[in-house]
Short mmCIF file of C-alpha atoms and ligand atoms in Angstrom, two decimals:
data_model
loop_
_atom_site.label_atom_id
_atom_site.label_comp_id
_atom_site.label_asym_id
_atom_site.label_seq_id
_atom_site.Cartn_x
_atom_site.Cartn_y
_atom_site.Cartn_z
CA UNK A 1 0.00 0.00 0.00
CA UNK A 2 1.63 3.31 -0.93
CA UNK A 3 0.80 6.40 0.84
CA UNK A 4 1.55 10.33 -0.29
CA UNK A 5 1.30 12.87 1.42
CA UNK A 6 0.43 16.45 -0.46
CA UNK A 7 0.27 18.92 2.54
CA UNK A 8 -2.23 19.77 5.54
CA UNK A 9 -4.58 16.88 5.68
CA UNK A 10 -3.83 15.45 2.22
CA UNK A 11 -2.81 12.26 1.46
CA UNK A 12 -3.21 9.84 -1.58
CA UNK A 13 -3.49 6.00 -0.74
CA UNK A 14 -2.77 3.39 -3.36
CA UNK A 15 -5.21 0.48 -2.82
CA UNK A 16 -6.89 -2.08 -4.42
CA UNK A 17 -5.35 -1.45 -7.78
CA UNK A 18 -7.20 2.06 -6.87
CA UNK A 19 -6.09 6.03 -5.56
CA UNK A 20 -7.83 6.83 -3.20
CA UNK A 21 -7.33 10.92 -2.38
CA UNK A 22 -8.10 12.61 1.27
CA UNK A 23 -9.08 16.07 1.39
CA UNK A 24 -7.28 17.39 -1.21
CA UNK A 25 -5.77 21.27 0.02
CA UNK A 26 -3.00 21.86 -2.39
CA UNK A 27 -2.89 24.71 -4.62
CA UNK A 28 -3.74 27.61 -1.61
CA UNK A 29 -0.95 25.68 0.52
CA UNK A 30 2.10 27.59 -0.18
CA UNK A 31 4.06 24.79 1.35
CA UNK A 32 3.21 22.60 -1.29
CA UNK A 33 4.03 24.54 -4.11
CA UNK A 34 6.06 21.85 -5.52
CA UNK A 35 3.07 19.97 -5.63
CA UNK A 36 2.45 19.22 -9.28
CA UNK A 37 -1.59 19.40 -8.94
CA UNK A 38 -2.20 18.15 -12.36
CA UNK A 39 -0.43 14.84 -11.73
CA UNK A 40 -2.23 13.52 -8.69
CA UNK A 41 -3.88 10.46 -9.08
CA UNK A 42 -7.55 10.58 -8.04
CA UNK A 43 -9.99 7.18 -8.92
CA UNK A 44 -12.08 8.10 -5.37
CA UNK A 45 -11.71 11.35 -3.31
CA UNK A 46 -12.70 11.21 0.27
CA UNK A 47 -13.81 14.19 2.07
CA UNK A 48 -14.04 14.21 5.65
CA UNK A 49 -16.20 17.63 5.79
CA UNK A 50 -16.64 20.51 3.75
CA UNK A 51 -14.40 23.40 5.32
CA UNK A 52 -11.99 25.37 2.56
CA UNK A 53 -8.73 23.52 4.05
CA UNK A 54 -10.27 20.00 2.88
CA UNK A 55 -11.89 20.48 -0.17
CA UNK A 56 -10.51 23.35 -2.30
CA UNK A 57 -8.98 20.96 -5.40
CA UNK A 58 -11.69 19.10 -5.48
CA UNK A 59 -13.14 20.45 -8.51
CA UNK A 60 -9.83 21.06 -10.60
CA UNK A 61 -9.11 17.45 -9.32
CA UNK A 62 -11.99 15.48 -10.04
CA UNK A 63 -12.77 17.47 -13.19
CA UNK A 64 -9.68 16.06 -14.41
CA UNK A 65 -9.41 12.74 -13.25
CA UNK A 66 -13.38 11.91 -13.43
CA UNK A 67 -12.97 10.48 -9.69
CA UNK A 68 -15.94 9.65 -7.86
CA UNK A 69 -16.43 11.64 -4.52
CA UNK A 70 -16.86 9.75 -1.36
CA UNK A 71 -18.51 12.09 1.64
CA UNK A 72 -21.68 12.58 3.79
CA UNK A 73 -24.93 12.91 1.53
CA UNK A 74 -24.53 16.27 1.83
CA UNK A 75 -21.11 17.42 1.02
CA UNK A 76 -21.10 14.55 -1.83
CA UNK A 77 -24.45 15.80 -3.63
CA UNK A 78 -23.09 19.33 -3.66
CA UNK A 79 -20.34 18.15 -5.77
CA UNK A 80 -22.98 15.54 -7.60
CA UNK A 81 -24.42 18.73 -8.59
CA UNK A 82 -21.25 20.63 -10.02
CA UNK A 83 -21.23 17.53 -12.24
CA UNK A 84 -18.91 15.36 -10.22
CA UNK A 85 -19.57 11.40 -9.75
CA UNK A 86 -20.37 10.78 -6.36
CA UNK A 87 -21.52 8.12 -3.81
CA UNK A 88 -22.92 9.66 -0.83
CA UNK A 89 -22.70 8.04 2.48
CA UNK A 90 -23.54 9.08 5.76
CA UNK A 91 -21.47 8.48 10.06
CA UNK A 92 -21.70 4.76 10.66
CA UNK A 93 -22.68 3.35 7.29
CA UNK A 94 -19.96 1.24 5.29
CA UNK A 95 -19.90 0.21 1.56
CA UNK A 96 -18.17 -1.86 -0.15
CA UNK A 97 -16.26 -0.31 -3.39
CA UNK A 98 -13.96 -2.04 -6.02
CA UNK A 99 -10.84 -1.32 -4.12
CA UNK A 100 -12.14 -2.24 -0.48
CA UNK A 101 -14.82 -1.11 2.65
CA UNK A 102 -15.02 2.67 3.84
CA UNK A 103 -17.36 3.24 6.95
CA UNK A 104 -17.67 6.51 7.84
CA UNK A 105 -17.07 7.17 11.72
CA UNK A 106 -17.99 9.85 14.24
CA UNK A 107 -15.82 12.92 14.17
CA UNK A 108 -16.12 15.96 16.47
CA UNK A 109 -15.79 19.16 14.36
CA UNK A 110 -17.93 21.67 12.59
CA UNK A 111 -18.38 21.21 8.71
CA UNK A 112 -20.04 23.80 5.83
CA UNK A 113 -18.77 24.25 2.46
CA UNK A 114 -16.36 27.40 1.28
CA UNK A 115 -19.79 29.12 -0.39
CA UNK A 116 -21.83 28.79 2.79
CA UNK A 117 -23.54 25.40 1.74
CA UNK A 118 -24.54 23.57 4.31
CA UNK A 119 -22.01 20.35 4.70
CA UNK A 120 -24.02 18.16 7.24
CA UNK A 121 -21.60 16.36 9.95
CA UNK A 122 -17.87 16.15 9.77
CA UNK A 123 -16.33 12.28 10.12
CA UNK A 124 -13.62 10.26 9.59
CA UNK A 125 -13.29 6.52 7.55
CA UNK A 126 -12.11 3.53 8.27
CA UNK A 127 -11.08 1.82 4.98
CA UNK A 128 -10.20 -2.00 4.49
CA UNK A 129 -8.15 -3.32 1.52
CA UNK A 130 -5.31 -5.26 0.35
CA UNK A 131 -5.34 -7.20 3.78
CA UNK A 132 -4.89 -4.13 5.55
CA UNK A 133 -7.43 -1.74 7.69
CA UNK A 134 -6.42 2.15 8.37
CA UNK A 135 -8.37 4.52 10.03
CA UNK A 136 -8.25 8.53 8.80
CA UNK A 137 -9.56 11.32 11.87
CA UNK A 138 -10.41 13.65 9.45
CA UNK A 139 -10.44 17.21 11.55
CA UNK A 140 -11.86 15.69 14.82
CA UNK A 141 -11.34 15.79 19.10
CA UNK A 142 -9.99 13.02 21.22
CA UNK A 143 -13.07 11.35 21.64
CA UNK A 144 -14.06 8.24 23.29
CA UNK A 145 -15.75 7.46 20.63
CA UNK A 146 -12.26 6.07 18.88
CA UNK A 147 -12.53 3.18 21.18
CA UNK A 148 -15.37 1.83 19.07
CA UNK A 149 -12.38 1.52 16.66
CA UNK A 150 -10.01 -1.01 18.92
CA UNK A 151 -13.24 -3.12 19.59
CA UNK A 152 -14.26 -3.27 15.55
CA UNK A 153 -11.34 -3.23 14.26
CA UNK A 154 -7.11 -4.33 14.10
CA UNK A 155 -5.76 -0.88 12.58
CA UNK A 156 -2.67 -1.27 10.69
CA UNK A 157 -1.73 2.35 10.58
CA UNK A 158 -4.08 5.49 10.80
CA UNK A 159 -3.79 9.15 10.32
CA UNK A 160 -4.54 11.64 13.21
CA UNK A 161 -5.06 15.34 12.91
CA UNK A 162 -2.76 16.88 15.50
CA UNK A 163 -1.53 20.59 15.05
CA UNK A 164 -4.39 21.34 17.97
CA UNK A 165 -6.01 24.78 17.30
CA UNK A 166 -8.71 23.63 15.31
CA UNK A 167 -8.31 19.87 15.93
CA UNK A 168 -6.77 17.71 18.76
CA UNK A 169 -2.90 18.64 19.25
CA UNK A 170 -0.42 16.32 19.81
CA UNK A 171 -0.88 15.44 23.22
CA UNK A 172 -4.66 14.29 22.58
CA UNK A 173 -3.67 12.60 19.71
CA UNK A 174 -1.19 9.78 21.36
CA UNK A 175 -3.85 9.51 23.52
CA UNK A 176 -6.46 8.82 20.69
CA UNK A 177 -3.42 6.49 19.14
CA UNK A 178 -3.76 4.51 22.55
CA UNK A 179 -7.97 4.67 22.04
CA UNK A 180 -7.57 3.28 18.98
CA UNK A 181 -4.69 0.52 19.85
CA UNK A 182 -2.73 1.62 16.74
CA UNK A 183 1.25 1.89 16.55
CA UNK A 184 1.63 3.29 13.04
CA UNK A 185 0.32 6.87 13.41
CA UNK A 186 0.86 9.36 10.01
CA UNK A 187 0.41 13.07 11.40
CA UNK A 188 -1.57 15.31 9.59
CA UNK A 189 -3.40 19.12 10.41
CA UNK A 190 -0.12 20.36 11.41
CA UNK A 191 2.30 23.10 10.44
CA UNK A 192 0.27 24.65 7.54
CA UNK A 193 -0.63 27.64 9.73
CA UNK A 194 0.75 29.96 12.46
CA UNK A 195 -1.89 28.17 14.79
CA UNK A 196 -1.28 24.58 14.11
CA UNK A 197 2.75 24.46 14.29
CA UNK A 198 3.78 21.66 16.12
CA UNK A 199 7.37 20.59 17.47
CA UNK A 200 8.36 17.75 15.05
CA UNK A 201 11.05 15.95 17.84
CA UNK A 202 9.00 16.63 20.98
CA UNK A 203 6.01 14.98 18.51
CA UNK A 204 7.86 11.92 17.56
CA UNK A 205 9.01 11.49 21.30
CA UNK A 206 5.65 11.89 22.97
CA UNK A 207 4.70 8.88 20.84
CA UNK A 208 7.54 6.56 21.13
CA UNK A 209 7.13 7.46 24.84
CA UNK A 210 4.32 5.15 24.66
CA UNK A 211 5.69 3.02 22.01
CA UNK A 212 4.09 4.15 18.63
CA UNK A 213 5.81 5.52 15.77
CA UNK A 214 4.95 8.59 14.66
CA UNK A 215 5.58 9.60 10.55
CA UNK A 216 5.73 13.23 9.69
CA UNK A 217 5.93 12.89 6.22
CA UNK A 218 7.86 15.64 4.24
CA UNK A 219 5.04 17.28 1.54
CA UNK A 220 5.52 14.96 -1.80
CA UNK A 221 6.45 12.37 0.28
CA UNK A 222 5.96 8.78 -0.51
CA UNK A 223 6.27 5.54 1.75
CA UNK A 224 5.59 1.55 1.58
CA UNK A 225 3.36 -0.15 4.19
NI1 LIG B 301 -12.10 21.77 9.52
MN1 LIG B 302 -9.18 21.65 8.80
#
């Protein structure tokens, strides 16, 4: 399974013969610059709510690849609408697509879209494929709620919002890595802004205090799980 991350809360997963793409936030991130926008990959895009910092390639993206966009009915008719393919889901409900499962779990956030639409409830996914489950927080709390996940389900890796600000910061999030019995943590939500820097070393540390790994992926990076 290959993983990319392009910036903020961005990240492209290869599975199932199939790119998935999370949130996609590239072209008003200055630190992605290098980001060649045009050559992302995009068969499904997965939106975990509708706020400007998750969904503002979306268009450009999908009108180019022809990817199908995975989100709450809400968020995923709006772009149904603007002509997109879509497949509208809703917080608990899973589905199984060519490339593997994607439930939709609880998130604790606010959502609306960048034009004022309203975006119903944020969330985050679980997705299984390839023999592998991961688990994506989309912009959410430490919640008690990501226990659910360690009883339903032997994450492999997962991504955690932690620049705190807006989200959970790092100290919530090892917590919610030890909620969700998970080792393999990608960060994401940090750094983009003055209000979500975090301190990379004291990050990693705070998790391998409790014995998790913690990637901070360099934007344009790719890694092999
Ligand atoms: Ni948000
Ligand atoms: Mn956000």
């Amino acid at each position: 399974m290959k993983i990319t991350f392009y910036g903020h809360a961005t990240f492209g997963v290869e599975i199932g013969g199939k790119h998935l793409l999370f949130d996609p936030f590239i072209s008003p991130n200055e630190k992605a610059a290098h980001i060649q926008i045009d050559e992302i990959p995009a068969d499904y895009i997965l939106l975990s709510h509708g706020h400007q910092d998750h969904v503002a390639d979306v268009d450009t993206i999908g009108k180019r690849t022809g990817a199908t966009v995975v989100s709450n009915f809400e968020i995923a008719s709006y772009y149904g609408n603007q002509g997109h393919a879509y497949h509208p889901m809703n917080t608990g409900g899973s589905w199984n697509f060519d490339f593997g499962k994607v439930t939709c779990v609880n998130a604790i956030h606010s959502s609306v879209l960048p034009d004022g639409t309203y975006a119903g409830n944020p969330m985050g996914f679980v997705v299984q494929g390839d023999g592998k489950t991961f688990y994506y927080s989309g912009d959410t709390a430490l919640t008690y709620d990501m226990k659910l996940l360690a009883d339903r389900y032997q994450l492999d890796f997962a991504f955690l919002c932690m620049g705190d600000n807006f989200t959970m910061g790092v100290e919530d999030a090892v917590i919610a890595s030890e909620f969700i019995n998970c080792s393999t943590i990608f960060g994401m939500h940090f750094d983009t802004f003055g209000y979500i820097v975090i301190d990379h070393e004291m990050a990693k540390k705070q998790f391998a205090d409790k014995g998790k790994k913690l990637h901070l992926l360099a934007i344009g990076d790719t890694t092999e799980l």
